[in-house]
Short mmCIF file of C-alpha atoms in Angstrom, two decimals:
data_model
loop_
_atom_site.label_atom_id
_atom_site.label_comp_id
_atom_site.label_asym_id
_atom_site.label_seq_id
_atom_site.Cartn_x
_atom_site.Cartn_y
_atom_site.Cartn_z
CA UNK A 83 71.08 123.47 127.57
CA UNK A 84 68.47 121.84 125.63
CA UNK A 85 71.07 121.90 122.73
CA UNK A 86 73.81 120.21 124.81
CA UNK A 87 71.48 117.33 125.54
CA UNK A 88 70.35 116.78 121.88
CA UNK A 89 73.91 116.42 121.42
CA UNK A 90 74.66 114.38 123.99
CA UNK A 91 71.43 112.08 123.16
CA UNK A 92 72.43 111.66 119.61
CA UNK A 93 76.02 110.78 120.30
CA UNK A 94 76.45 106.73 121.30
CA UNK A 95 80.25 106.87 122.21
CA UNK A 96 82.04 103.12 121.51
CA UNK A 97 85.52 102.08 122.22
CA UNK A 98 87.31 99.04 119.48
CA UNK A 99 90.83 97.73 120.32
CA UNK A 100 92.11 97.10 116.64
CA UNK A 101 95.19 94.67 117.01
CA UNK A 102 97.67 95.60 114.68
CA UNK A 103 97.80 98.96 112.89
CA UNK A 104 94.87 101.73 112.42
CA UNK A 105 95.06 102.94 108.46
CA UNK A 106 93.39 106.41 108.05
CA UNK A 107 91.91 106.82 104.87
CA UNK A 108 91.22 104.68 101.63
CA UNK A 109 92.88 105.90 99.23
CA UNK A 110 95.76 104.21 96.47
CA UNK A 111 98.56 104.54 99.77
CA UNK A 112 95.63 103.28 102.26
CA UNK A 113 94.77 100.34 100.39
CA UNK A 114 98.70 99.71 98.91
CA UNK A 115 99.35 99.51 103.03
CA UNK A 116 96.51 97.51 103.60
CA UNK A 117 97.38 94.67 100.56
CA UNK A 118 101.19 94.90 101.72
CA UNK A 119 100.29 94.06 106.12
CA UNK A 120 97.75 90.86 104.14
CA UNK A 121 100.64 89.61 103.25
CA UNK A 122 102.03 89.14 106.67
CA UNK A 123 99.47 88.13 108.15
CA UNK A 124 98.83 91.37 109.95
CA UNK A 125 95.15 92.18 111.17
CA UNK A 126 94.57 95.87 110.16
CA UNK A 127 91.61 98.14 110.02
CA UNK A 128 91.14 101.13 107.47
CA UNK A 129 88.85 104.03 108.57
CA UNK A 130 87.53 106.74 105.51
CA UNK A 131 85.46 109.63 106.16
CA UNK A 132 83.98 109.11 102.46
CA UNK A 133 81.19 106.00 101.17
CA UNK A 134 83.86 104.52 98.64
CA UNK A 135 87.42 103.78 98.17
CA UNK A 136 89.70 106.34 96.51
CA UNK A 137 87.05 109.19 96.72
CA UNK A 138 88.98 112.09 95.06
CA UNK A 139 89.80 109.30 91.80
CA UNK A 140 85.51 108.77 92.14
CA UNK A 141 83.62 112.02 93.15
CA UNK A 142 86.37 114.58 92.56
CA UNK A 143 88.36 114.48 89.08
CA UNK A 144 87.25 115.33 86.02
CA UNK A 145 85.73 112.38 83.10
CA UNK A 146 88.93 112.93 80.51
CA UNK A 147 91.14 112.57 83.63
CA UNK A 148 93.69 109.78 82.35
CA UNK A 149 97.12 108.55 84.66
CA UNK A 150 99.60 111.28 83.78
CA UNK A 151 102.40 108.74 84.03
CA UNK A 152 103.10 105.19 82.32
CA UNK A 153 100.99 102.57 83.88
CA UNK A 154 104.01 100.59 85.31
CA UNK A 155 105.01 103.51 87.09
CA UNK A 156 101.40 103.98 88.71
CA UNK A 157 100.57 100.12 89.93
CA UNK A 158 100.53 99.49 93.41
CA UNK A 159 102.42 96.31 94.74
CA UNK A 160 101.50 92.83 94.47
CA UNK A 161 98.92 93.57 90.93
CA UNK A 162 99.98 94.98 87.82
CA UNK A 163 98.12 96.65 85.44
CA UNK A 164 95.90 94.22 82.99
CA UNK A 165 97.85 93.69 80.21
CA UNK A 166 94.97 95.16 77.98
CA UNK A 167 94.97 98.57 79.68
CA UNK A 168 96.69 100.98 77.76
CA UNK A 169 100.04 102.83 78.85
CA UNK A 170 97.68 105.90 80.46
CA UNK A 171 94.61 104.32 81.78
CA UNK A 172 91.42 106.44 82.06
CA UNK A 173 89.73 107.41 84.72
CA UNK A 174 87.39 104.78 85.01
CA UNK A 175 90.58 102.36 84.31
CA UNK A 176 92.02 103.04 87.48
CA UNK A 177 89.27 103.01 89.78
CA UNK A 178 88.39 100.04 88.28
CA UNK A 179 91.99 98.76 88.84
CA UNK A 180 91.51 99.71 92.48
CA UNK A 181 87.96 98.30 93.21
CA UNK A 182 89.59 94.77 92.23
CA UNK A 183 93.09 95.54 94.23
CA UNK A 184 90.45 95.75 97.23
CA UNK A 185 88.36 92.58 96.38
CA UNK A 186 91.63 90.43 95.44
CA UNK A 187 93.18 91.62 98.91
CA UNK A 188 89.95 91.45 100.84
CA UNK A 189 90.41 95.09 101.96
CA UNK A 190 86.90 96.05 103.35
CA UNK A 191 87.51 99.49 104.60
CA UNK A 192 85.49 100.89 107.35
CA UNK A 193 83.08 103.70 105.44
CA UNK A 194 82.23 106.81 106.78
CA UNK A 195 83.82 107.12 109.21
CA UNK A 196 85.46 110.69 109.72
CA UNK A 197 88.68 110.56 112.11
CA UNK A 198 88.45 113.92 114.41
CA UNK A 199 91.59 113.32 116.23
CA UNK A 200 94.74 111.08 116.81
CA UNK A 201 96.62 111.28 119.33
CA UNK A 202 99.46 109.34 121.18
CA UNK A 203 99.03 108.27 124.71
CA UNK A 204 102.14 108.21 126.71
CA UNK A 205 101.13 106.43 129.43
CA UNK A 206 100.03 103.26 127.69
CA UNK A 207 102.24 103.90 124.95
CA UNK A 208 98.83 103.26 122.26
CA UNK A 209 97.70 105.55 119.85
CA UNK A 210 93.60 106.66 120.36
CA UNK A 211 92.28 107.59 117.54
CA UNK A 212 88.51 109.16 117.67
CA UNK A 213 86.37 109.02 114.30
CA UNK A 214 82.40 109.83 114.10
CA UNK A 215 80.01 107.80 111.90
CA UNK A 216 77.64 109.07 110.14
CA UNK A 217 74.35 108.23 111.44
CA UNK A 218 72.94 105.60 109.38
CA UNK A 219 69.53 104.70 111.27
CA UNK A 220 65.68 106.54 111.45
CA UNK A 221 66.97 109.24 113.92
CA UNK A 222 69.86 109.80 111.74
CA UNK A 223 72.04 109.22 115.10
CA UNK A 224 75.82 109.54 114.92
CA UNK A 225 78.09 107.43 116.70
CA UNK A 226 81.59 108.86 118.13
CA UNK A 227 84.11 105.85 117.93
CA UNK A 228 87.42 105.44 119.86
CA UNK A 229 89.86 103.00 118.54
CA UNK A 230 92.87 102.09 120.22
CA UNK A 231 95.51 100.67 118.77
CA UNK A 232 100.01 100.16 118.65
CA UNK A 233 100.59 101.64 115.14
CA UNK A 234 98.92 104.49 113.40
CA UNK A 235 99.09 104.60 109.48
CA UNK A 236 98.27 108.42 108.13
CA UNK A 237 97.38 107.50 104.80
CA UNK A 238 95.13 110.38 103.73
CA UNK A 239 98.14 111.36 101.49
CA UNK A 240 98.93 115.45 99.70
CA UNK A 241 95.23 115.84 98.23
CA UNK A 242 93.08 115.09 101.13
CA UNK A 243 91.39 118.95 100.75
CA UNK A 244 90.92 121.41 98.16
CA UNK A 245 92.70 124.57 98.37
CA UNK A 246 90.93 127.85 97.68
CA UNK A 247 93.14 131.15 97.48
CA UNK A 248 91.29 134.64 98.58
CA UNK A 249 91.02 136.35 95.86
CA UNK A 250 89.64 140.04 96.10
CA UNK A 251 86.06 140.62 95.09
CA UNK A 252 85.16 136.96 93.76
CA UNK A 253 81.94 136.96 96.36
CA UNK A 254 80.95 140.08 94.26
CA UNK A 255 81.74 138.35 90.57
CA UNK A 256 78.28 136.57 90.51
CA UNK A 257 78.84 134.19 87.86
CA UNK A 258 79.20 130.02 88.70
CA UNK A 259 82.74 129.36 90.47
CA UNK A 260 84.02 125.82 91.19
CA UNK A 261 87.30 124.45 92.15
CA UNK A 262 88.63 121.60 90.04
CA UNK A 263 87.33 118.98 92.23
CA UNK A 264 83.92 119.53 91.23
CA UNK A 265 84.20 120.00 87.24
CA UNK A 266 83.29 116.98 85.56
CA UNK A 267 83.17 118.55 81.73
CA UNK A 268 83.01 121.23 79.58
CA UNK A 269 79.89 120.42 78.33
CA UNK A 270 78.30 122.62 81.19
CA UNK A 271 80.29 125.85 79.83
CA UNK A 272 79.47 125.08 76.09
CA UNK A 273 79.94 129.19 74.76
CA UNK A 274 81.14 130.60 78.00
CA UNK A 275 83.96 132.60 78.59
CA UNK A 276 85.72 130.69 81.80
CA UNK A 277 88.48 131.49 83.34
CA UNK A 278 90.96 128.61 84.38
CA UNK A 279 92.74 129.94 87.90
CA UNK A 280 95.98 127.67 87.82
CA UNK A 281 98.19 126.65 84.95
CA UNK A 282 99.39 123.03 86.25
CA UNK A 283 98.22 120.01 84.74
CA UNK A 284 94.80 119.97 85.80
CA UNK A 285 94.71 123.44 84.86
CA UNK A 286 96.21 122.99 81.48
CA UNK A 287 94.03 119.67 81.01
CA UNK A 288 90.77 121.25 81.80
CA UNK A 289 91.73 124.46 79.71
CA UNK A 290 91.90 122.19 76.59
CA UNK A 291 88.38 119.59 77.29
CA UNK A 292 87.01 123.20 77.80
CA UNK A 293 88.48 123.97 74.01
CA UNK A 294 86.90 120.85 73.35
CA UNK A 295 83.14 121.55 74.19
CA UNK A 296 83.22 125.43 72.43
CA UNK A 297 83.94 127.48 75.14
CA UNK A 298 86.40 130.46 75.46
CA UNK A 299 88.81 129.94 78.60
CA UNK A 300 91.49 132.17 79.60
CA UNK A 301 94.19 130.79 81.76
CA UNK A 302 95.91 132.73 84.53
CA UNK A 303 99.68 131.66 84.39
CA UNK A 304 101.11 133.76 87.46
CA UNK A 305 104.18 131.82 87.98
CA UNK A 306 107.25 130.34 86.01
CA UNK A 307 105.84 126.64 84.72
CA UNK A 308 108.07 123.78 82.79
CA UNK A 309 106.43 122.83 80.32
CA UNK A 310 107.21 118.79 78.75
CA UNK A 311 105.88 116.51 76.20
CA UNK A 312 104.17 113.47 77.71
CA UNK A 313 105.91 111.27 74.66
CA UNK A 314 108.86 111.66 72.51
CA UNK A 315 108.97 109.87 69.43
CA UNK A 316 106.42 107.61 71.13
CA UNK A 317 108.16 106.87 74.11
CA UNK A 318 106.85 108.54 77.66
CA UNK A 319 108.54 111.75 78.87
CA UNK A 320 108.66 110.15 82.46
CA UNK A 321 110.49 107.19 81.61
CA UNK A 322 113.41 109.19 79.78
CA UNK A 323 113.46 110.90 83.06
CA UNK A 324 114.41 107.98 85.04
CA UNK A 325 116.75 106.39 82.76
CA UNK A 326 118.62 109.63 82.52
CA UNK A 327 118.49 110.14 86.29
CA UNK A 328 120.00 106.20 86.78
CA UNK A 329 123.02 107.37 84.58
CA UNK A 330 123.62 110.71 85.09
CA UNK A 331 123.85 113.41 87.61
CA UNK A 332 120.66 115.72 88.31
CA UNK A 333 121.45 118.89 86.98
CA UNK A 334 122.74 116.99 83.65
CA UNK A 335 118.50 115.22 83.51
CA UNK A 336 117.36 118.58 83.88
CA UNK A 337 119.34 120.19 81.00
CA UNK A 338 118.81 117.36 78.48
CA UNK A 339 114.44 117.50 78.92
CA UNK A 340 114.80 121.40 78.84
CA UNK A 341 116.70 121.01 75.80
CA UNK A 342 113.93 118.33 74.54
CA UNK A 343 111.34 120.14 75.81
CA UNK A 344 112.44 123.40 73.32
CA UNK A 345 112.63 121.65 70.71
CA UNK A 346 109.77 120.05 70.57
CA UNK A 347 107.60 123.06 71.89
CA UNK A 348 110.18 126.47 70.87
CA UNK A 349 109.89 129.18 73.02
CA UNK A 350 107.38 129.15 75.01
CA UNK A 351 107.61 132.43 76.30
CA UNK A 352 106.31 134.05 73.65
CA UNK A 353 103.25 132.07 75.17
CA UNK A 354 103.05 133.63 78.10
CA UNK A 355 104.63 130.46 79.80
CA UNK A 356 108.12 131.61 81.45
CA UNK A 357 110.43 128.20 82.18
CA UNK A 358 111.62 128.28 86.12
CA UNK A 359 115.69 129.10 86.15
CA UNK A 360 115.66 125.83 88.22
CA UNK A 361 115.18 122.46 86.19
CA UNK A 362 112.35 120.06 86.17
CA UNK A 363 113.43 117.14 88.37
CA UNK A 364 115.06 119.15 90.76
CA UNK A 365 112.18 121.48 91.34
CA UNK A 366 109.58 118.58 91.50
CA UNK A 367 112.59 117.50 94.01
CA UNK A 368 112.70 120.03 96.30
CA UNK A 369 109.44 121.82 96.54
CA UNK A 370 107.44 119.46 94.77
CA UNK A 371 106.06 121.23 92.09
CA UNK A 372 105.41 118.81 89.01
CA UNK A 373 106.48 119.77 85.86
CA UNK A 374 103.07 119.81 83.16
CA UNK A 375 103.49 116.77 81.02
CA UNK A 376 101.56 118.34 77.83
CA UNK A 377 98.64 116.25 75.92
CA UNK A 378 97.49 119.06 73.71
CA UNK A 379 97.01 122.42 75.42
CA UNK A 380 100.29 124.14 74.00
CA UNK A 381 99.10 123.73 70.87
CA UNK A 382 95.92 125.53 71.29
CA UNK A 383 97.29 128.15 73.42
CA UNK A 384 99.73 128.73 70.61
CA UNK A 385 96.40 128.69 68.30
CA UNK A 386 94.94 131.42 70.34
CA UNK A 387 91.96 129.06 71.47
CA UNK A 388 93.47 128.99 75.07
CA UNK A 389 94.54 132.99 76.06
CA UNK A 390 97.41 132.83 79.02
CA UNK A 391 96.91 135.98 81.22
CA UNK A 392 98.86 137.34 84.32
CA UNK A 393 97.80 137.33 87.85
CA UNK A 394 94.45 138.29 89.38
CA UNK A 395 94.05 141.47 91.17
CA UNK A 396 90.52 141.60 91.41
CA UNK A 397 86.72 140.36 90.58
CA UNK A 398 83.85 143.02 89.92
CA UNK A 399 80.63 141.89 89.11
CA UNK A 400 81.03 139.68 85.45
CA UNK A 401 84.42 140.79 85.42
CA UNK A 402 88.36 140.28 86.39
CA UNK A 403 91.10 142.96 86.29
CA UNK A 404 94.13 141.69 85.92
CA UNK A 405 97.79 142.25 87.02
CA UNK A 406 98.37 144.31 84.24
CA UNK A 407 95.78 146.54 83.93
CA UNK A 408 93.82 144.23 81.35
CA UNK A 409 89.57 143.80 82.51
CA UNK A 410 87.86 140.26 81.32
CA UNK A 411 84.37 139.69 80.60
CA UNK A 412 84.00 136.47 82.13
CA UNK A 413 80.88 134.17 82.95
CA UNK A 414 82.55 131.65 85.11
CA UNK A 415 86.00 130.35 87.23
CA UNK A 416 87.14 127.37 87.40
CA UNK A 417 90.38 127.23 90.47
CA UNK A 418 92.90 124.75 89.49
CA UNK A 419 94.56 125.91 92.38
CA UNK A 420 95.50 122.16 93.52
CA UNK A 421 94.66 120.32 97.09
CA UNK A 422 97.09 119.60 100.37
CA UNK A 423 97.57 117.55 103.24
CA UNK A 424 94.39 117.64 106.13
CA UNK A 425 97.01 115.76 108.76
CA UNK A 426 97.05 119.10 110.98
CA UNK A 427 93.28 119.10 111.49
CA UNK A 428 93.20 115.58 112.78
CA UNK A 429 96.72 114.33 113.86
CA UNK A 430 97.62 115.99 116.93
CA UNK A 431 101.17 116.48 118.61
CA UNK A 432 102.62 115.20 115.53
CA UNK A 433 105.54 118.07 115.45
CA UNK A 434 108.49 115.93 115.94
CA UNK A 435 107.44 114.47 112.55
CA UNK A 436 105.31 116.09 110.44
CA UNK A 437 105.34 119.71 109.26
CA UNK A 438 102.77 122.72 109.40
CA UNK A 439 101.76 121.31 105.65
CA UNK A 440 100.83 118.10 106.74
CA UNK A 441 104.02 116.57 105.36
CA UNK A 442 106.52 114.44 106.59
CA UNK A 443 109.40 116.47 107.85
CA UNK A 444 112.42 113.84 106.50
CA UNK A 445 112.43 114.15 102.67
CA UNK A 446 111.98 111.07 100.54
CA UNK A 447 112.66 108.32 101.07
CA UNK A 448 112.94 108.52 104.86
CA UNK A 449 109.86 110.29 105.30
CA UNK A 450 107.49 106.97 105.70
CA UNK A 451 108.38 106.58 109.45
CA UNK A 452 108.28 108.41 112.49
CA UNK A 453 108.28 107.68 116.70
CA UNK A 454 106.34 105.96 119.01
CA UNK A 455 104.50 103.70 115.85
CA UNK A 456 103.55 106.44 113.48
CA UNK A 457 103.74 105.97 109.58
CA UNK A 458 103.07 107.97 106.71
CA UNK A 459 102.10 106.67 103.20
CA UNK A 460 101.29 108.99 100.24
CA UNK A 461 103.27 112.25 101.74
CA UNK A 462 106.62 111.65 99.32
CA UNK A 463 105.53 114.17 96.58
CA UNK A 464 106.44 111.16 93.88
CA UNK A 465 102.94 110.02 93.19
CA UNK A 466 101.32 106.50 92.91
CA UNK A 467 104.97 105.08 92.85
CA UNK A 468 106.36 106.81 95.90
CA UNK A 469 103.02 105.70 97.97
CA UNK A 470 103.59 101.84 96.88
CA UNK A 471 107.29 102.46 97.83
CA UNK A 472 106.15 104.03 101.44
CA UNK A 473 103.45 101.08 101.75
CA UNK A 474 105.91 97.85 101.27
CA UNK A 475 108.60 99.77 103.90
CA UNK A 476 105.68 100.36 106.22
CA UNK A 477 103.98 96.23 106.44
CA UNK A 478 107.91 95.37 106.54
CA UNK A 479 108.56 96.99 109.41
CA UNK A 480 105.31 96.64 111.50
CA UNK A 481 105.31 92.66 110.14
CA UNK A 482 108.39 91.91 111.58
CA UNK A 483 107.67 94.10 114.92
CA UNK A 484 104.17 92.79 115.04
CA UNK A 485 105.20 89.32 115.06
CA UNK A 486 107.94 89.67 117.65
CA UNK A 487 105.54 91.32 119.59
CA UNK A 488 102.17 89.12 119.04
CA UNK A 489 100.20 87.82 121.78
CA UNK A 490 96.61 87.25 122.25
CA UNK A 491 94.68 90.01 121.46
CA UNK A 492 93.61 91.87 124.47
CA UNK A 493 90.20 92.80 125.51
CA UNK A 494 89.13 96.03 126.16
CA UNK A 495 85.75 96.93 127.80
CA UNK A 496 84.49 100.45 127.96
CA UNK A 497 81.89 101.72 130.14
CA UNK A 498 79.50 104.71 129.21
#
């Protein structure tokens, strides 16, 4: 009992009518959202569990980490680029980028503040969404916050958590494993044989810095990968791809880069790297894997410097025994086994729109919009571009229904 009333004591519970829409999480799509409802005039407020905006671009990527795609493609509306940024900004580009998106918008998020649970209320026809604080004061007190609003904006987008496979005997390996989220360089693993768990871009990226700092990684590769040059003859990869799609007819895109693709690269399966049977753009498409846009890894793969191996089938102490019968001598793992959507831990009775993944059920580009006020921003599997797309559709619509519907704002008074 004693416990229980601790709890209870720390616990201050307040209750905050927001009038207009409640934003959850401050991301690229929270902020884009937030910029986009400024415009019209509509009040907002943005709640985010972290102490920053855009915490996986600040506390969880790696320091090489540069935009994958053509700045133009990777702006959010309202503010380009500078024009002195170059066509893949670093890192410390973007956040930069974002940190002045925020300022020139006067976005002022509302910091750690963790959302528990959303839910709809029928019978008022509001959305209540809880969210605790972290306690910021001597006693280290939290406070549990209620706020109550029309519209509800899930805007913690496809990377909100890290995803870590099981993976038989890894608590018995003993040497240093880290997902991706928390490598910052390879100048912790300087002479270490690592194994990379994941052969996407991150995987392939942070295979090659590791190259770069004189260590020894070995990459699992369990499934089929398409591999593409970031540039052709100077010009990005990416933008090819949407020209070609404007003009011609999907399948038609995908044969033309795999064609590209092998003859700028050869056969990569001599690498290890098998090409899916489906093409590129339709598989990023339809199950939204994304194709890895190459800045240097296939060469030392090919080199020998990276080794591809098969699938995992176990860890013994220092060790891995692969798929194929092969044992590695390894010192530490890094999983590159990618991040999804936290939606189903917070948002509840969300079936009629969003899936068990925490994505929108209606593919792109219907999937920004569901019932009884609910939006989604970041869920269209198309990056920075399809979460500035999501945010201008989302302050349209709850601009024009927010000023057919505005009134004075209403009080609400909760008593302990």
């Amino acid at each position: 009992m004693a416990g229980v009333a601790d709890r209870a004591e720390s616990l201050s519970r307040l209750c905050v009518w927001v009038n207009g829409p409640i934003i959850v999480g401050a991301g690229p799509s929270g902020l884009a959202v937030g910029a986009c409802l400024r415009e019209q005039g509509v009040p907002f407020v943005i709640l985010e569990r972290a102490d920053c905006i855009a915490s996986l671009w600040q506390k969880r990527t790696y320091d090489r980490l540069r935009l994958h795609l053509p700045k133009q493609f990777c702006q959010l509306p309202k503010l380009p680029f500078p024009e002195e940024f170059p066509e893949f900004p670093t890192r410390k580009q973007f956040i930069g980028y974002l940190e002045s998106y925020a300022k020139q918008f006067e976005i002022s998020p509302r910091f750690n503040q963790s959302v528990q649970s959303a839910k709809y209320d029928e019978t008022s026809g509001l959305w209540r969404v809880t969210a605790v604080v972290a306690g910021d004061d001597s006693r280290n007190r939290s406070a549990e916050v209620e706020y109550i609003g029309r519209w509800l904006v899930a805007a913690t987008g496809e990377n909100a958590e890290k995803v870590v496979p099981e993976l038989e005997g890894l608590e018995e390996f003993g040497g240093d494993v880290k997902h991706v989220c928390d490598y910052k360089s390879g100048e912790a693993y300087r002479g270490k044989r690592v194994l990379v768990v994941g052969c996407g871009n991150s995987g392939m990226e942070v295979s090659l810095d590791l190259c770069d700092h004189d260590a020894s990684p070995s990459m699992v590769v369990r499934d089929s990968v398409h591999v593409l040059p970031r540039e052709v003859l100077g010009k990005s990869t990416f933008e090819l791809a949407v020209l070609l799609m404007k003009w011609l007819p999907l399948w038609l895109a995908d044969r033309i880069l795999v064609v590209l693709a092998w003859l700028v690269f050869g056969n990569v399966e001599k690498l290890g790297l098998k090409r899916p049977s489906t093409g590129p753009l339709e598989l990023k498409n339809t199950q939204g894997r994304t194709p890895v846009l190459d800045i240097g890894a296939l060469g030392k793969i090919r080199s020998g410097e990276i080794k591809v191996v098969p699938g995992i089938k176990r860890f013994i102490q220092g060790k891995v025994e692969l798929v194929d019968g092969q044992l590695l001598d390894v010192d530490s793992v890094i999983l590159a086994t990618g991040y999804r959507s936290n939606v189903p831990r917070w948002l509840r009775g969300s079936d009629f729109f969003f899936s068990k993944d925490g994505l929108p059920k209606s593919p792109f580009p219907n999937g920004w919009k569901g019932s009884y006020g609910l939006y989604a921003a970041g869920f269209t599997r198309r990056g920075l571009s399809g979460a500035a797309a999501d945010a201008v559709r989302i302050a349209d619509d709850i601009g024009r229904l927010w000023k057919e519907e505005s009134e004075p704002a209403k009080k609400l008074i909760c008593l302990p």
